[in-house]
CSV table of C-alpha atoms in Angstrom, one decimal:
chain,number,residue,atom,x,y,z
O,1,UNK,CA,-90.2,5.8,-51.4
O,2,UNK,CA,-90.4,3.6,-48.2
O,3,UNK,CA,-88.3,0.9,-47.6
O,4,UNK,CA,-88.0,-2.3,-46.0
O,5,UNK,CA,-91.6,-2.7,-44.4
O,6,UNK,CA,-92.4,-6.0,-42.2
O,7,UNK,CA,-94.9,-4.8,-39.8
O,8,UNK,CA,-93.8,-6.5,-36.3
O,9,UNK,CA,-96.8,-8.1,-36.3
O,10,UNK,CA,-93.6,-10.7,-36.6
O,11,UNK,CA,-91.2,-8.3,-35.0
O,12,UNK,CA,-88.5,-10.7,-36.0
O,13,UNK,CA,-90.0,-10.3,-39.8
O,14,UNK,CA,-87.1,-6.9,-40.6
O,15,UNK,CA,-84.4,-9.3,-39.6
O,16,UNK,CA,-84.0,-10.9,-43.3
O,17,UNK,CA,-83.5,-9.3,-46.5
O,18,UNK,CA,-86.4,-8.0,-47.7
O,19,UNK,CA,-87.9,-6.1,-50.5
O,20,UNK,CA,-91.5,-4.1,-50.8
O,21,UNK,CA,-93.2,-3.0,-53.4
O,22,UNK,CA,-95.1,0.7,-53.6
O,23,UNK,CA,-98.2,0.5,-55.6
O,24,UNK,CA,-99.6,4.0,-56.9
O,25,UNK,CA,-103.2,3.7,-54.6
O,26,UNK,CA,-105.1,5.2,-57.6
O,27,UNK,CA,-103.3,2.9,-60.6
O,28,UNK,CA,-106.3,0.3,-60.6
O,29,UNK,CA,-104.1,-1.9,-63.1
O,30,UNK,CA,-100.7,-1.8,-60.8
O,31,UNK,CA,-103.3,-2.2,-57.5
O,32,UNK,CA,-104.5,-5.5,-59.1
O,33,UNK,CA,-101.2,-6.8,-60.2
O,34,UNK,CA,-99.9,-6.0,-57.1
O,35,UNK,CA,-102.1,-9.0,-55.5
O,36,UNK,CA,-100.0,-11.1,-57.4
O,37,UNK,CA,-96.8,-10.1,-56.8
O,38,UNK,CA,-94.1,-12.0,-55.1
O,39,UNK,CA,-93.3,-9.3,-52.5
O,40,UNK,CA,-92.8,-9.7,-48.4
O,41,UNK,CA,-94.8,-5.7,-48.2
O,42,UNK,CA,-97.0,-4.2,-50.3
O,43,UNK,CA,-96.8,-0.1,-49.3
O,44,UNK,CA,-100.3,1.5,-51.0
O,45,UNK,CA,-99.0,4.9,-51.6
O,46,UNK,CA,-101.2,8.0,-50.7
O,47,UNK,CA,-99.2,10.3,-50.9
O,48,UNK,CA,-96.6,11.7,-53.7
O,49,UNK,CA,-97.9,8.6,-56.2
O,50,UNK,CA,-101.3,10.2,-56.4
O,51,UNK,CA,-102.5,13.2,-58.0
O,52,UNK,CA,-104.6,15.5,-55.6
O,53,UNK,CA,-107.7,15.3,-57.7
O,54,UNK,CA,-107.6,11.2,-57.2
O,55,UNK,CA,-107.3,11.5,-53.4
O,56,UNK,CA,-110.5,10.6,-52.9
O,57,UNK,CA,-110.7,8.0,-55.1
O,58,UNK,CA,-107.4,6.4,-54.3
O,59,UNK,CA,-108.7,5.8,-50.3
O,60,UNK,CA,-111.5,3.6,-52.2
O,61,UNK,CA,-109.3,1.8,-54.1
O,62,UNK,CA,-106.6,1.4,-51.6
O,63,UNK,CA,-109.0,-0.3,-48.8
O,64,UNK,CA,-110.6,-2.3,-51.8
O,65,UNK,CA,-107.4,-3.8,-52.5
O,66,UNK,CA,-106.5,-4.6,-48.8
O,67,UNK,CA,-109.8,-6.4,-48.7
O,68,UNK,CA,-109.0,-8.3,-51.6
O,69,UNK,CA,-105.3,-9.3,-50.4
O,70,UNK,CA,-105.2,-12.9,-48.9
O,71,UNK,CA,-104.0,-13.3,-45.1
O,72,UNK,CA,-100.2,-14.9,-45.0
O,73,UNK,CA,-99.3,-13.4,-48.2
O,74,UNK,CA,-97.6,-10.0,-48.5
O,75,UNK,CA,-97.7,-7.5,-45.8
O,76,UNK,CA,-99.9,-4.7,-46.1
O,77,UNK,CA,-98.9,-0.8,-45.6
O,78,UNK,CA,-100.4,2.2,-46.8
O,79,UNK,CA,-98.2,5.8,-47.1
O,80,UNK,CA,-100.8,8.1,-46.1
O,81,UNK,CA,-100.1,12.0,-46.6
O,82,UNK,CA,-98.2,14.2,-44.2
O,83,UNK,CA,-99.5,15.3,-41.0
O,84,UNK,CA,-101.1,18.6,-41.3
O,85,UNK,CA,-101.7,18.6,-45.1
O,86,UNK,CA,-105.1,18.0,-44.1
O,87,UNK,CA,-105.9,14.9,-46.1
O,88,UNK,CA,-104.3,13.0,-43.2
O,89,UNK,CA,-107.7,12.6,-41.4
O,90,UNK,CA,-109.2,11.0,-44.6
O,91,UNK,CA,-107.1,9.0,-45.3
O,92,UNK,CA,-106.8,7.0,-42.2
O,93,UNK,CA,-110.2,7.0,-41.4
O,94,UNK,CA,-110.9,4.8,-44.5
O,95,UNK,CA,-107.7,2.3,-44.6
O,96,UNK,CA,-107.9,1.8,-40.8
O,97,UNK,CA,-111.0,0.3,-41.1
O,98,UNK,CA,-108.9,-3.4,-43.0
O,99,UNK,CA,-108.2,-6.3,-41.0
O,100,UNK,CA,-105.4,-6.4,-43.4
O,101,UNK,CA,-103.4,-3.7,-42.7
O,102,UNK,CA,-100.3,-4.2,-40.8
O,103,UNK,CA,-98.2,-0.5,-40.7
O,104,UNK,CA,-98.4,3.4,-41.8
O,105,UNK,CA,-95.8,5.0,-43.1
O,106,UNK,CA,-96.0,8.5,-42.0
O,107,UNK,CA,-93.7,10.8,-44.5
O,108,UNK,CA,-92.5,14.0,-43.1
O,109,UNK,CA,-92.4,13.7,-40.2
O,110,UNK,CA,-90.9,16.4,-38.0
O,111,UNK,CA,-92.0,15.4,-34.4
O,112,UNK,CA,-93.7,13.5,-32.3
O,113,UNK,CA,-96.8,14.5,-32.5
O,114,UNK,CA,-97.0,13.3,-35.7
O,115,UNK,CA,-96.5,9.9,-34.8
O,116,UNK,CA,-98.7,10.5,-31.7
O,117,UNK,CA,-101.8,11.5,-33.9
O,118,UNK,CA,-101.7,8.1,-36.5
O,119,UNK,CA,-101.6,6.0,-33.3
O,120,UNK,CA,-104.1,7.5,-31.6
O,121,UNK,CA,-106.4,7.7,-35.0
O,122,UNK,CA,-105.4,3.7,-35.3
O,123,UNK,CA,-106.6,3.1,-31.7
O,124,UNK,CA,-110.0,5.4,-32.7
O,125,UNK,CA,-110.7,3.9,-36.0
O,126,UNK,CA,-108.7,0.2,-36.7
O,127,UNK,CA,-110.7,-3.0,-35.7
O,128,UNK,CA,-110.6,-4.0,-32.5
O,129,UNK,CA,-108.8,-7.5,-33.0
O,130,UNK,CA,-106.1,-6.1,-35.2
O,131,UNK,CA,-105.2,-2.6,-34.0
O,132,UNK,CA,-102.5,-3.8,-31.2
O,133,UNK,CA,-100.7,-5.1,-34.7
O,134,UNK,CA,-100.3,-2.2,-36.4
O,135,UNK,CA,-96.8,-0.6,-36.8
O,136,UNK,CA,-95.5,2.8,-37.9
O,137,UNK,CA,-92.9,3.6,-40.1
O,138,UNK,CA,-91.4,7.4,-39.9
O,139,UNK,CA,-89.8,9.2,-42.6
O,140,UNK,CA,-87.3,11.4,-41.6
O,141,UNK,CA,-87.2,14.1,-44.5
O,142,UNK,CA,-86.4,17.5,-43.1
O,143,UNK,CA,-84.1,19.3,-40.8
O,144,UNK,CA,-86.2,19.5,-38.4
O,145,UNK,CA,-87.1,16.1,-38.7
O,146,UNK,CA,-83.4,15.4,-37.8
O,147,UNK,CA,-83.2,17.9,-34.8
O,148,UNK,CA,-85.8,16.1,-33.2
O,149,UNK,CA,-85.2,12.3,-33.9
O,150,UNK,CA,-85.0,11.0,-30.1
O,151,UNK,CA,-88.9,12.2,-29.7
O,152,UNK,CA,-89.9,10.7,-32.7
O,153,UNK,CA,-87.5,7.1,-32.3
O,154,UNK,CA,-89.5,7.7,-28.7
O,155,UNK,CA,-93.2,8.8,-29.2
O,156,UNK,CA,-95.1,5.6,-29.3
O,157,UNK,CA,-94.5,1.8,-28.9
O,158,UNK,CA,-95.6,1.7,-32.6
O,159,UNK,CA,-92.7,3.4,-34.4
O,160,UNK,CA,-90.8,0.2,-35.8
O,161,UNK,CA,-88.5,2.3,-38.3
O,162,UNK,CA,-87.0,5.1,-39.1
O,163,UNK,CA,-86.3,5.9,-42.8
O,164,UNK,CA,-84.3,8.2,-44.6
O,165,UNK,CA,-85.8,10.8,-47.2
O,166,UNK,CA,-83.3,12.3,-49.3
O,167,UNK,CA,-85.1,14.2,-51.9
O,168,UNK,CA,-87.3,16.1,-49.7
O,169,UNK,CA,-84.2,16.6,-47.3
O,170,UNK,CA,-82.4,18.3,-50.0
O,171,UNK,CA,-85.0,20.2,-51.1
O,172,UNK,CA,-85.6,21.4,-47.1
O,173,UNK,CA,-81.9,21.7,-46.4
O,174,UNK,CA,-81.3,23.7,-50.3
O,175,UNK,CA,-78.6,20.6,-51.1
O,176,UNK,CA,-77.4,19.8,-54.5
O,177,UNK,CA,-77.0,16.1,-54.1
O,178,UNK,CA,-73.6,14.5,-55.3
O,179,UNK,CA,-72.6,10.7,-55.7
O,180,UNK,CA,-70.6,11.2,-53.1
O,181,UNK,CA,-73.2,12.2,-50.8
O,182,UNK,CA,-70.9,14.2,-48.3
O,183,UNK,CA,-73.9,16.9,-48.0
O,184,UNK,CA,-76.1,13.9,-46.9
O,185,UNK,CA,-73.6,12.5,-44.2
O,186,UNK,CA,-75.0,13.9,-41.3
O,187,UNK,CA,-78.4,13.4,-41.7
O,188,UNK,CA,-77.9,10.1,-42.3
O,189,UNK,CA,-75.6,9.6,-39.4
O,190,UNK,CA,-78.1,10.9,-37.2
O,191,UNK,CA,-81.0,8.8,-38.4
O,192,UNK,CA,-78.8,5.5,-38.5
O,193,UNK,CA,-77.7,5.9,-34.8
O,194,UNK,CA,-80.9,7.5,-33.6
O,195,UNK,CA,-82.5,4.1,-34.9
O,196,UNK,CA,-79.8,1.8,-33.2
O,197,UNK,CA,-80.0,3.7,-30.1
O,198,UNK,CA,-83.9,3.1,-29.9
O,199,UNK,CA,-84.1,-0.7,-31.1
O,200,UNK,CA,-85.8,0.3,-34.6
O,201,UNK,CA,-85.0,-0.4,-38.4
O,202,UNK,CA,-82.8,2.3,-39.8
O,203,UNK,CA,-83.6,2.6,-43.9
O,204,UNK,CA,-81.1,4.0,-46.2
O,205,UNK,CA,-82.2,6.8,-49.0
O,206,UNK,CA,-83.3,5.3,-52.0
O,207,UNK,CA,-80.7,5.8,-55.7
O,208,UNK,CA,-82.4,7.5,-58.3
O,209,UNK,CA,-80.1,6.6,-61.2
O,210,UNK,CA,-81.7,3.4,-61.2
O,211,UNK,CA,-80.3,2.4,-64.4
O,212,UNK,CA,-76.6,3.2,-63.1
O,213,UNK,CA,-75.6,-0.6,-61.5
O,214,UNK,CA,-72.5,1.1,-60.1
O,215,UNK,CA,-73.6,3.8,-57.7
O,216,UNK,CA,-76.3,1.7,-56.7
O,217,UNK,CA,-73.7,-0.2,-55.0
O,218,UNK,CA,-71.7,2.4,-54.1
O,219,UNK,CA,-74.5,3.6,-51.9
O,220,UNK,CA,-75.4,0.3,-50.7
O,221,UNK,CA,-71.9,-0.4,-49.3
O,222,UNK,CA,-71.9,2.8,-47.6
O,223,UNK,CA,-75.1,2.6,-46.2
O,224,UNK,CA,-74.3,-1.1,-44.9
O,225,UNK,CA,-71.1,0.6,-43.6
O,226,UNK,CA,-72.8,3.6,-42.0
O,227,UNK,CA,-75.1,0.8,-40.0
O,228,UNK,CA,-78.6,0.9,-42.4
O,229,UNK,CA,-80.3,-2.3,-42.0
O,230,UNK,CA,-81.8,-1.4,-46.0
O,231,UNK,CA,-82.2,0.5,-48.9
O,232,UNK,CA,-85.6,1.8,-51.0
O,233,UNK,CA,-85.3,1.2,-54.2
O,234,UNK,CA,-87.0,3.4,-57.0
O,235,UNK,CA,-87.1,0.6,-59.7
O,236,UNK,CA,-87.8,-3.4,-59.6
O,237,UNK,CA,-84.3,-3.7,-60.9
O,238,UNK,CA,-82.7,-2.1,-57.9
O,239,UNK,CA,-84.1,-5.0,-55.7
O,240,UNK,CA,-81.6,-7.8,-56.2
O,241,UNK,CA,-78.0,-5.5,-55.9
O,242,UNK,CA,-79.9,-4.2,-52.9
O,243,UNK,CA,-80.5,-7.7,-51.4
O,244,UNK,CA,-77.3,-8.7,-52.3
O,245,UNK,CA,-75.2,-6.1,-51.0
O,246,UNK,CA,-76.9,-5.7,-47.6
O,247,UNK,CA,-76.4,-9.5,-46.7
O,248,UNK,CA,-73.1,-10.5,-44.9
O,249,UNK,CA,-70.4,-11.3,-47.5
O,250,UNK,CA,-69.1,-14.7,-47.1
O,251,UNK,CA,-65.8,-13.5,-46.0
O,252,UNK,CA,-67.7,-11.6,-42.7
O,253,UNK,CA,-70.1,-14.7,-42.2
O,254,UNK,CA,-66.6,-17.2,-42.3
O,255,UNK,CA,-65.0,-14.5,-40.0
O,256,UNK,CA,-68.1,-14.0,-37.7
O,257,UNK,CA,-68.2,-18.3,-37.2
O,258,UNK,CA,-64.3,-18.4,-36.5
O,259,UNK,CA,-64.8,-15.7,-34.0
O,260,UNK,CA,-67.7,-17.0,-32.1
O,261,UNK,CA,-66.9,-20.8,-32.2
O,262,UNK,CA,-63.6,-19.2,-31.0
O,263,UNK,CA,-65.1,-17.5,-27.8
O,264,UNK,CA,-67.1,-20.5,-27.1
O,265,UNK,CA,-64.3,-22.4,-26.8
O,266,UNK,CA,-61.8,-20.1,-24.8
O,267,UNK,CA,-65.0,-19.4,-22.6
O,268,UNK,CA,-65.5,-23.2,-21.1
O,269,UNK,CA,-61.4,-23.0,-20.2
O,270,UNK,CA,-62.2,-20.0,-18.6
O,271,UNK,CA,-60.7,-17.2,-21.2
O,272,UNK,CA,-62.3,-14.0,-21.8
O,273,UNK,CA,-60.1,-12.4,-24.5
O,274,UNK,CA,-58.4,-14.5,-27.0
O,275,UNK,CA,-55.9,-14.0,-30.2
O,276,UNK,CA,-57.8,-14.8,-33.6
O,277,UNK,CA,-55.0,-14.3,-36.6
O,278,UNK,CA,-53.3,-12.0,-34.3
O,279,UNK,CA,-55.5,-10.0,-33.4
O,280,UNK,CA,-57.7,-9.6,-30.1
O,281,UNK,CA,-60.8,-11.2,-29.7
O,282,UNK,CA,-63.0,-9.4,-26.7
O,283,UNK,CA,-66.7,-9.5,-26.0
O,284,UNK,CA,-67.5,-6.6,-28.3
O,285,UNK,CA,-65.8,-8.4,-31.4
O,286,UNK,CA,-67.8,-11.6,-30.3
O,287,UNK,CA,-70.9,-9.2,-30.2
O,288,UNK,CA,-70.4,-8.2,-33.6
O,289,UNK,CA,-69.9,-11.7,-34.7
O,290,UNK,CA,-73.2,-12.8,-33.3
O,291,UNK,CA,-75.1,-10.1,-34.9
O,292,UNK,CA,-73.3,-10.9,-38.3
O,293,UNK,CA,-74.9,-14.5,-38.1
O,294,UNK,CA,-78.0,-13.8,-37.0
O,295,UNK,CA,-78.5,-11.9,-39.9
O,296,UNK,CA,-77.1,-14.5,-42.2
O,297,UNK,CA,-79.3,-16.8,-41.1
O,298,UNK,CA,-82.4,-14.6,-41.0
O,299,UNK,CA,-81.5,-13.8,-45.0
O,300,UNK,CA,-81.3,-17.8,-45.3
O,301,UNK,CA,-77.7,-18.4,-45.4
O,302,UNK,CA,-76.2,-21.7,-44.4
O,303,UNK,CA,-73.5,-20.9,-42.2
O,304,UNK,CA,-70.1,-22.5,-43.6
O,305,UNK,CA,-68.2,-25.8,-42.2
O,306,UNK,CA,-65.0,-25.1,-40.7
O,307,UNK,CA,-63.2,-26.3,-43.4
O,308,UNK,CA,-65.1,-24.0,-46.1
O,309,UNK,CA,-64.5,-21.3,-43.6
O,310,UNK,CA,-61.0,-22.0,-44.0
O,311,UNK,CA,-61.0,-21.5,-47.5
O,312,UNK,CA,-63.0,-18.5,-47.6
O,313,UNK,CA,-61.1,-16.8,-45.8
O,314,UNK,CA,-57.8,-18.1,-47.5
O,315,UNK,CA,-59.5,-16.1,-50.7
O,316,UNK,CA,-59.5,-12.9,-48.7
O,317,UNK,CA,-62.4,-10.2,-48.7
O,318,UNK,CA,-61.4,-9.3,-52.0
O,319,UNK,CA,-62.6,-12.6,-53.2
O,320,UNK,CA,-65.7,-12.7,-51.2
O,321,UNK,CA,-69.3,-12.0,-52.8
O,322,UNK,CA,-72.0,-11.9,-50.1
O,323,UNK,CA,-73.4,-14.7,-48.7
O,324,UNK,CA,-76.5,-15.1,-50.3
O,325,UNK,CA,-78.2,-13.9,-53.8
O,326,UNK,CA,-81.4,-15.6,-52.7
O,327,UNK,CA,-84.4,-13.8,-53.0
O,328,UNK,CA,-86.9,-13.2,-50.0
O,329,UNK,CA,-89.4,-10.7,-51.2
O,330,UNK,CA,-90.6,-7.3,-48.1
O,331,UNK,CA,-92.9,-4.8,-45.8
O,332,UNK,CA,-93.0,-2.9,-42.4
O,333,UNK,CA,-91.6,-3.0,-39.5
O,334,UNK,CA,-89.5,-4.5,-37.3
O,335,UNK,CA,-85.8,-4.6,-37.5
O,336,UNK,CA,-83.7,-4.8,-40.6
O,337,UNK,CA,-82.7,-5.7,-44.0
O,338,UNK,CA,-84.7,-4.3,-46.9
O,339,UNK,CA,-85.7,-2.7,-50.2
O,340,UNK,CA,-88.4,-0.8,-51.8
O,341,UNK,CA,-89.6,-0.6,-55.4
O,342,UNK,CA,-92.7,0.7,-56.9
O,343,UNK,CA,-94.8,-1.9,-58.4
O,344,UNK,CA,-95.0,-2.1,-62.5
């Protein structure tokens, strides 16, 4: 599944918590409901969700129900197939032709070529007004895929996200996944820093015991510690732990205000460095602040008063839940927090 989607139509759109929603692309009842749904990115699945006889039929149905979306509601992005299944071609020539569409994901991809041939097809095919808006997504899900993420993170201006596969990445690499993940590490590392380095979303592999509340946040702390922006999510009920762990906890968001209120004021009596609780404070810890806050705020958290900080803080991390349990629904594309689900 595909993950955190907000097509940089808004480029600043990834920088919240966010949550999309896959929708079969030949379920007629699920591709109705989802018009109704109160997601940020609906992701029209192609690909695995749809059996091989229904191809045709799903292309239909999927552009039918793009048409039928309303502007300013959920983002729209389709998951076409692979790049040299041969059902590729199809498959963009028809949903290209929406207004609506704002991002492809493109699963397994394994250069950049891959990329290269959706963005030239949207430049061919999507409407002239809208085309400069559309946004791919790249799913990493092979070794390959891995060995060559620079000219992927690098083949087109469009490529807003990177995100990780781990099913199909196991199945490529022979892996027996664990709940530990260790076999997974690299890959991830890789993808994670390959995204950073290049200015695009990095999204975490999605946890298929969906009905198991504790390794679902197991692998959403280490994902948020590894540097992944978001998760996918493989059930409806994943979505809130998911927007919940990747927010700033409180304790950070109290730190990360302390810490840049700090520098601002050292920096007008002309200090660079300065001691915080004994420790010190230098640009690349006030960097970190900053970045801490911007996503707090972009996930709709009020920053804390000096004297809540203070008490916050007094409580430890320990006693710190995140910031924010709010719920802003998701889609492709831009930079940052976000979950997927597939729609019921």
């Amino acid at each position: 599944m595909l993950s955190a989607c907000r097509t940089s139509a808004t480029r600043s759109a990834l920088n919240k918590n966010l949550k999309a929603t896959q929708v079969p692309g030949s379920d007629e009842r699920k591709l109705k409901s989802s018009l109704s749904l109160a997601a940020d990115c609906l992701v029209y699945d192609l690909e695995d969700g749809v059996a091989h006889n229904r191809k045709n039929v799903a292309r239909e149905m999927v552009f039918d129900a793009l048409e039928a979306s309303e502007h300013r509601k959920a983002e729209k992005a389709v998951r076409i197939n692979a790049v040299g299944s041969g059902l590729e071609f199809d498959d963009l020539n028809v949903v290209l032709r929406s207004s609506r569409l704002q991002a492809i994901v493109i699963p397994k991809v394994q250069s950049a070529k891959d990329v290269q041939f959706v963005s030239q097809m949207v430049d061919s095919v999507a409407p002239f007004i809208t085309r400069k808006n559309v946004k791919i997504i790249a799913s990493i899900e092979s070794a390959l895929g891995i060995m060559n993420l620079k000219e992927i993170a690098t083949s087109d201006p469009r490529v807003d996200a990177l995100v990780f596969a781990a099913e199909d990445f196991c199945a490529d690499m022979g892996l027996t996944r664990t709940r530990e993940g260790i076999e997974m590490l690299y890959g991830r590392s890789a993808i994670v820093t390959a995204a950073h380095a290049y200015g695009l979303q990095a999204i975490d592999l999605v946890c298929m015991d969906y009905k198991n509340d504790e390794i679902l946040k197991e692998e959403c702390e280490l994902g948020r510690t590894m540097g992944f922006l978001g998760k996918q999510a493989v059930h409806p009920r994943q979505l809130e732990i998911i927007q919940r762990c990747f927010l700033p906890t409180n304790h950070e968001v109290a730190r990360a205000a302390d810490i840049s209120e700090g520098y601002q004021e050292h920096s007008k009596r002309g200090i660079g460095a300065f001691n915080y609780n004994g420790k010190v404070i230098d640009l690349p810890v006030v960097k970190w602040a900053e970045k801490i806050l911007s996503r707090a705020r972009q996930g709709g958290v009020v920053i804390p008063t000096s004297e809540e900080r203070q008490k916050i803080l007094q409580a430890g991390p320990s006693g710190s839940s995140n910031s924010s349990s709010s719920t802003v629904a998701t889609a492709p594309a831009s930079k940052t927090d976000g979950s997927t689900t597939t729609a019921a």
